[in-house]
CSV table of C-alpha atoms in Angstrom, one decimal:
chain,number,residue,atom,x,y,z
A,503,MET,CA,89.6,129.9,161.6
A,504,SER,CA,92.4,132.8,161.5
A,505,PRO,CA,92.3,134.4,157.8
A,506,PHE,CA,96.1,132.8,157.3
A,507,ALA,CA,94.3,129.3,157.5
A,508,LYS,CA,91.4,130.4,155.4
A,509,ALA,CA,94.5,132.1,152.5
A,510,PHE,CA,96.5,128.0,153.5
A,511,VAL,CA,93.6,126.7,152.8
A,512,ARG,CA,92.3,127.6,149.4
A,513,GLY,CA,95.6,127.9,147.8
A,514,ALA,CA,96.3,123.9,148.6
A,515,LEU,CA,92.9,123.8,147.6
A,516,ALA,CA,93.6,125.4,144.3
A,517,LEU,CA,97.5,123.2,144.1
A,518,ALA,CA,95.5,120.0,144.0
A,519,ALA,CA,93.4,121.4,141.3
A,520,VAL,CA,96.2,121.8,139.2
A,521,LEU,CA,97.4,119.0,139.8
A,522,ALA,CA,94.4,117.2,139.2
A,523,ILE,CA,94.4,118.5,135.4
A,524,PRO,CA,95.7,115.4,133.4
A,525,VAL,CA,99.0,116.1,132.0
A,526,PRO,CA,98.3,116.8,128.5
A,527,ALA,CA,95.6,119.2,129.4
A,528,LEU,CA,98.2,121.3,130.3
A,529,ALA,CA,100.6,121.2,127.7
A,530,GLN,CA,99.9,123.5,124.4
A,531,ALA,CA,96.6,122.8,123.2
A,532,TRP,CA,97.0,120.3,120.0
A,533,PRO,CA,97.2,121.4,116.9
A,534,ALA,CA,99.7,124.3,117.4
A,535,LYS,CA,101.9,124.1,114.7
A,536,PRO,CA,101.5,123.3,110.8
A,537,ILE,CA,101.1,119.5,110.0
A,538,THR,CA,102.6,117.2,107.4
A,539,ILE,CA,101.3,114.8,105.4
A,540,ILE,CA,103.7,112.5,104.0
A,541,VAL,CA,102.1,110.8,100.3
A,542,PRO,CA,105.2,108.4,99.4
A,543,PHE,CA,103.4,108.6,96.0
A,544,ALA,CA,104.4,111.0,92.9
A,545,PRO,CA,102.2,114.3,92.6
A,546,GLY,CA,99.3,113.5,89.9
A,547,GLY,CA,98.6,110.2,90.7
A,548,GLY,CA,95.6,108.8,92.5
A,549,SER,CA,96.5,108.6,96.0
A,550,ASP,CA,98.2,112.8,95.6
A,551,PHE,CA,94.9,113.5,95.5
A,552,ILE,CA,93.5,111.7,98.1
A,553,GLY,CA,96.5,112.8,100.6
A,554,ARG,CA,95.7,116.6,98.9
A,555,PHE,CA,92.1,116.4,99.2
A,556,MET,CA,91.7,115.2,103.1
A,557,ALA,CA,95.0,117.7,103.1
A,558,GLN,CA,92.7,120.6,102.7
A,559,ARG,CA,89.6,119.4,104.5
A,560,LEU,CA,91.9,118.6,107.9
A,561,SER,CA,93.0,122.5,107.4
A,562,THR,CA,90.1,123.9,107.7
A,563,ALA,CA,88.8,121.8,110.3
A,564,LEU,CA,91.8,121.6,112.9
A,565,GLY,CA,92.7,125.7,112.0
A,566,GLN,CA,96.3,124.7,111.1
A,567,PRO,CA,98.5,124.6,107.9
A,568,VAL,CA,98.4,121.2,106.7
A,569,LEU,CA,101.0,120.3,104.2
A,570,VAL,CA,101.7,117.2,101.8
A,571,ASP,CA,104.8,116.1,101.3
A,572,ASN,CA,105.6,113.5,98.3
A,573,ARG,CA,108.1,110.8,99.1
A,574,PRO,CA,107.9,108.1,96.7
A,575,GLY,CA,109.9,105.4,95.9
A,576,ALA,CA,110.4,101.5,96.9
A,577,GLY,CA,106.6,101.1,96.5
A,578,SER,CA,105.7,104.1,99.2
A,579,LEU,CA,108.1,102.4,101.8
A,580,LEU,CA,110.9,105.5,101.4
A,581,GLY,CA,107.7,108.1,102.5
A,582,ILE,CA,106.5,105.9,105.0
A,583,GLU,CA,110.3,105.1,107.0
A,584,VAL,CA,110.3,109.1,106.8
A,585,MET,CA,106.7,109.2,108.6
A,586,SER,CA,107.9,105.7,111.4
A,587,LYS,CA,110.6,107.9,112.4
A,588,ALA,CA,109.2,111.3,113.2
A,589,LYS,CA,108.2,112.5,116.5
A,590,PRO,CA,104.6,111.0,117.7
A,591,ASP,CA,103.3,114.3,118.7
A,592,GLY,CA,100.9,113.9,115.5
A,593,TYR,CA,102.6,116.7,113.6
A,594,THR,CA,103.5,114.3,110.8
A,595,LEU,CA,101.1,112.0,109.4
A,596,GLY,CA,101.7,109.4,106.5
A,597,LEU,CA,98.8,108.7,104.0
A,598,VAL,CA,98.7,105.0,103.5
A,599,ALA,CA,97.5,103.0,100.1
A,600,THR,CA,96.7,99.0,100.0
A,601,SER,CA,100.6,98.9,98.9
A,602,TYR,CA,101.0,99.6,101.8
A,603,ALA,CA,99.8,96.0,103.2
A,604,VAL,CA,101.9,94.5,100.3
A,605,LEU,CA,105.6,95.8,101.7
A,606,PRO,CA,106.5,93.6,104.0
A,607,SER,CA,106.3,90.5,102.0
A,608,LEU,CA,108.8,92.2,98.9
A,609,TYR,CA,111.1,94.4,101.6
A,610,LYS,CA,113.1,94.3,104.5
A,611,MET,CA,111.9,97.0,106.6
A,612,THR,CA,113.5,98.9,109.3
A,613,PHE,CA,110.4,99.1,111.5
A,614,ASP,CA,107.3,96.5,112.4
A,615,PRO,CA,104.9,97.9,109.9
A,616,ILE,CA,101.9,96.5,112.7
A,617,ASN,CA,103.4,97.3,115.8
A,618,ASP,CA,105.5,100.8,114.7
A,619,ILE,CA,102.8,102.7,113.3
A,620,THR,CA,99.9,104.2,115.3
A,621,PRO,CA,96.7,103.9,113.4
A,622,VAL,CA,94.1,106.6,112.9
A,623,ILE,CA,91.3,106.3,110.6
A,624,GLN,CA,91.3,104.4,106.9
A,625,ILE,CA,89.6,107.2,104.3
A,626,SER,CA,88.3,105.2,101.3
A,627,GLN,CA,88.1,102.6,99.6
A,628,GLY,CA,87.0,101.2,96.3
A,629,PRO,CA,88.1,99.3,93.1
A,630,MET,CA,90.7,99.3,90.4
A,631,LEU,CA,89.5,99.1,87.2
A,632,LEU,CA,91.4,97.2,84.6
A,633,VAL,CA,91.7,98.9,81.2
A,634,ALA,CA,93.1,98.3,78.1
A,635,ASN,CA,94.0,100.5,74.9
A,636,PRO,CA,91.1,100.4,72.4
A,637,ASN,CA,93.4,98.6,69.7
A,638,ILE,CA,93.5,95.4,72.2
A,639,PRO,CA,90.0,93.6,71.0
A,640,ALA,CA,89.3,92.2,73.9
A,641,LYS,CA,86.6,93.9,75.0
A,642,ASN,CA,85.1,92.0,78.4
A,643,VAL,CA,87.5,89.6,80.9
A,644,LYS,CA,86.5,86.6,79.1
A,645,GLU,CA,87.6,87.6,75.6
A,646,LEU,CA,90.8,89.3,77.0
A,647,ILE,CA,91.9,85.2,79.1
A,648,GLU,CA,90.9,83.7,75.6
A,649,TYR,CA,93.5,86.3,73.8
A,650,ALA,CA,96.2,85.6,76.2
A,651,LYS,CA,96.3,82.4,75.9
A,652,LYS,CA,96.3,82.6,72.2
A,653,LYS,CA,99.9,84.9,72.7
A,654,PRO,CA,101.1,83.0,76.0
A,655,GLY,CA,103.3,86.0,77.4
A,656,GLY,CA,102.1,88.6,74.3
A,657,LEU,CA,100.1,90.6,76.1
A,658,ASN,CA,101.6,93.2,78.4
A,659,TYR,CA,100.1,94.9,81.6
A,660,ALA,CA,101.7,98.0,83.1
A,661,SER,CA,102.4,98.5,86.5
A,662,ALA,CA,103.6,101.7,88.5
A,663,GLY,CA,106.4,99.9,89.7
A,664,GLN,CA,107.8,95.8,90.8
A,665,GLY,CA,105.4,95.0,93.5
A,666,SER,CA,103.2,97.6,93.4
A,667,ILE,CA,99.4,97.3,94.3
A,668,THR,CA,98.7,97.5,90.4
A,669,HIS,CA,101.7,94.9,89.9
A,670,LEU,CA,100.1,92.6,92.4
A,671,ALA,CA,96.5,93.1,91.2
A,672,GLY,CA,97.8,92.0,87.5
A,673,ALA,CA,99.9,89.0,88.9
A,674,LEU,CA,96.7,87.6,91.1
A,675,PHE,CA,94.5,87.7,87.8
A,676,ALA,CA,96.7,86.0,85.7
A,677,THR,CA,97.0,83.3,88.4
A,678,MET,CA,93.6,83.3,88.8
A,679,ALA,CA,93.0,82.9,85.4
A,680,GLY,CA,95.7,80.0,84.0
A,681,ILE,CA,97.6,82.7,81.5
A,682,LYS,CA,101.0,84.4,81.6
A,683,MET,CA,101.1,88.1,80.8
A,684,THR,CA,104.5,90.2,80.7
A,685,HIS,CA,104.6,92.7,83.1
A,686,VAL,CA,106.0,96.1,82.3
A,687,PRO,CA,107.0,97.8,85.7
A,688,TYR,CA,107.0,102.3,85.4
A,689,LYS,CA,107.9,104.3,87.9
A,690,GLY,CA,104.7,105.7,89.1
A,691,THR,CA,101.4,105.6,87.4
A,692,GLY,CA,101.4,108.8,85.4
A,693,PRO,CA,103.8,106.8,82.7
A,694,ALA,CA,101.4,104.0,82.9
A,695,LEU,CA,98.8,104.9,82.3
A,696,THR,CA,100.2,107.1,79.3
A,697,ASP,CA,101.7,104.4,77.7
A,698,THR,CA,99.1,102.3,78.5
A,699,ILE,CA,97.0,105.1,76.2
A,700,SER,CA,99.3,105.2,73.7
A,701,GLY,CA,99.9,101.5,72.9
A,702,THR,CA,103.2,100.8,74.7
A,703,ALA,CA,101.3,98.8,77.2
A,704,ASP,CA,98.5,96.4,76.3
A,705,ILE,CA,96.5,96.7,79.7
A,706,PHE,CA,96.7,98.2,83.2
A,707,PHE,CA,94.9,97.3,86.5
A,708,SER,CA,94.9,101.1,87.5
A,709,SER,CA,93.1,103.9,90.3
A,710,THR,CA,89.9,105.0,89.1
A,711,ALA,CA,90.8,108.8,90.1
A,712,THR,CA,93.3,108.5,87.1
A,713,SER,CA,91.8,106.7,84.8
A,714,LEU,CA,88.0,107.1,85.0
A,715,GLN,CA,88.1,110.3,83.0
A,716,HIS,CA,90.1,108.8,80.0
A,717,VAL,CA,87.7,105.7,80.1
A,718,LYS,CA,84.7,108.1,79.5
A,719,GLY,CA,86.8,109.9,76.4
A,720,GLY,CA,87.5,107.0,74.7
A,721,LYS,CA,91.0,106.6,75.4
A,722,LEU,CA,90.6,103.6,77.6
A,723,ARG,CA,88.5,100.9,77.2
A,724,ALA,CA,86.9,99.5,81.0
A,725,ILE,CA,87.1,95.7,80.9
A,726,GLY,CA,86.2,94.6,84.4
A,727,VAL,CA,86.0,96.6,87.8
A,728,THR,CA,88.3,94.8,90.4
A,729,THR,CA,86.0,94.6,93.8
A,730,THR,CA,83.0,92.4,94.0
A,731,LYS,CA,80.7,95.7,93.7
A,732,ARG,CA,80.0,97.6,90.3
A,733,LEU,CA,81.3,100.7,89.7
A,734,PRO,CA,78.7,103.9,90.5
A,735,ALA,CA,80.7,106.1,87.6
A,736,LEU,CA,80.4,103.0,84.8
A,737,PRO,CA,77.4,101.0,85.8
A,738,ASP,CA,77.9,99.3,82.3
A,739,VAL,CA,81.0,97.7,83.3
A,740,PRO,CA,80.9,94.3,85.2
A,741,THR,CA,83.1,93.2,87.8
A,742,ILE,CA,85.6,90.6,87.2
A,743,ALA,CA,84.5,88.3,89.3
A,744,GLU,CA,81.1,87.9,87.4
A,745,SER,CA,82.2,88.2,84.4
A,746,GLY,CA,85.1,85.3,84.0
A,747,LEU,CA,87.2,85.1,87.0
A,748,PRO,CA,84.7,84.5,90.3
A,749,GLY,CA,86.5,85.2,93.3
A,750,TYR,CA,88.5,87.9,91.8
A,751,GLU,CA,88.8,90.8,94.6
A,752,ALA,CA,91.4,94.0,94.9
A,753,VAL,CA,90.3,96.6,97.1
A,754,LEU,CA,92.0,99.5,96.9
A,755,TRP,CA,91.8,102.2,100.0
A,756,HIS,CA,93.4,104.8,101.6
A,757,GLY,CA,94.4,105.6,105.2
A,758,LEU,CA,96.1,107.7,107.4
A,759,ILE,CA,98.5,106.6,109.8
A,760,GLY,CA,101.4,108.4,112.4
A,761,PRO,CA,104.7,106.9,113.8
A,762,LYS,CA,103.8,104.7,117.0
A,763,GLY,CA,103.2,106.4,120.3
A,764,MET,CA,101.2,109.0,119.4
A,765,PRO,CA,98.7,110.7,122.3
A,766,LYS,CA,95.4,108.8,121.8
A,767,GLU,CA,93.7,112.2,122.2
A,768,VAL,CA,95.2,113.1,119.2
A,769,VAL,CA,94.4,110.5,117.1
A,770,GLU,CA,90.9,110.9,118.5
A,771,ARG,CA,90.5,114.5,117.5
A,772,ILE,CA,91.4,113.5,113.8
A,773,ASN,CA,89.7,110.8,113.7
A,774,GLY,CA,86.8,112.8,114.6
A,775,GLU,CA,87.5,115.3,112.5
A,776,VAL,CA,88.1,113.2,109.1
A,777,SER,CA,84.6,110.9,109.7
A,778,LYS,CA,82.4,114.5,109.9
A,779,ALA,CA,84.6,115.1,106.5
A,780,LEU,CA,83.5,112.4,105.2
A,781,LYS,CA,79.8,111.9,106.3
A,782,LEU,CA,79.9,115.5,104.0
A,783,LYS,CA,77.9,115.1,100.6
A,784,GLU,CA,80.4,117.2,99.3
A,785,THR,CA,83.1,114.7,100.1
A,786,SER,CA,81.2,111.7,99.3
A,787,ASP,CA,80.0,113.6,96.0
A,788,THR,CA,84.1,114.5,95.5
A,789,LEU,CA,85.4,111.0,96.1
A,790,GLU,CA,82.4,109.0,94.4
A,791,GLY,CA,83.2,111.1,91.4
A,792,ASP,CA,86.6,109.2,91.2
A,793,GLY,CA,85.4,105.6,91.8
A,794,VAL,CA,85.6,105.5,95.2
A,795,ALA,CA,83.8,105.8,98.9
A,796,PRO,CA,84.3,107.2,101.7
A,797,ALA,CA,85.2,104.6,104.7
A,798,GLY,CA,85.6,105.8,108.0
A,799,GLY,CA,85.4,104.0,111.5
A,800,SER,CA,87.4,103.4,114.3
A,801,ALA,CA,91.7,103.4,114.8
A,802,ALA,CA,91.6,99.8,116.0
A,803,ALA,CA,89.1,99.1,112.7
A,804,PHE,CA,91.4,100.7,110.0
A,805,GLY,CA,95.2,98.6,112.0
A,806,ALA,CA,92.9,94.9,111.7
A,807,GLN,CA,92.1,96.1,108.1
A,808,ILE,CA,96.1,96.7,107.7
A,809,LYS,CA,97.0,93.2,109.5
A,810,ARG,CA,94.3,91.4,108.1
A,811,ASP,CA,95.6,92.8,103.6
A,812,ILE,CA,99.6,92.3,105.1
A,813,GLU,CA,98.3,88.6,105.6
A,814,GLU,CA,96.3,88.6,102.3
A,815,TRP,CA,98.8,90.2,99.9
A,816,GLY,CA,101.5,88.2,100.8
A,817,LYS,CA,99.8,85.2,100.1
A,818,VAL,CA,99.5,86.7,96.5
A,819,VAL,CA,103.2,87.8,96.5
A,820,LYS,CA,104.4,83.9,97.5
A,821,ALA,CA,102.0,82.7,94.9
A,822,ALA,CA,103.1,84.3,91.7
A,823,GLY,CA,106.6,84.1,93.0
A,824,VAL,CA,107.0,88.2,93.1
A,825,VAL,CA,110.3,89.5,93.8
A,826,VAL,CA,111.9,93.5,94.0
A,827,GLN,CA,114.7,94.0,91.6
């Protein structure tokens, strides 16, 4: 074979090798710039803590800054709508909580909450705490229900806003207990918690991350845990289900989602890095110290969790007649 022919063959083989490389591998390696996690809640709450905690871990793992952009409003809908319209390149993610599963039952959404997103990974799961101002005479669920029955509508419960998961946890409690309570919505977890501590509000279904320190400090009384297992940080506080309201359960979870159409390789990378972080003892200790446990799992499993919860909380909204104002 002539030198020219050999050179031609070598060139053809090199071209074929290049063409065989998948398109994503030819593109600039991800991530090549800062990543933004839209947290659709106000700064300072439990969800904000989870978002910032995970942003720090991802920044270290990915070698790029991971920024938190707080976009509160409409029970987390406003921020997630912004996220859903972002370019699906992996540089814009959204932190969602259980409240995301409530949105379709309360709001007219501009996107499909199941089919127009990309589930990435569930970060955490855990209970809320039913907490009361210490001036309320009830010390457990049974006593609280009896107290509410003696004062129909006289017992008020704070929430982070109309249609929030803290609102619906209270609505579910009232429906199952057969009592009437007065709902007092606030603009966020912070003011709701503050007014429960001051006694302006009587009780609050709070994230453990925001109320645990106040329970331990004696500013709030823990009445019950909303999941079927007790909280390791407060082992003497019974679950609501075991202490007067069998079958009651309200799980608070957090996770990451992205816009529809995110590259599979990027989803797998983020899922893998978050999974590694969740397995660290440091992560487990930090999360469990705030009353939640690491979750993890596949993107598909998280998508299935979202779908199930949309169906279940939709039933609660309908039964309680909850509407947004």
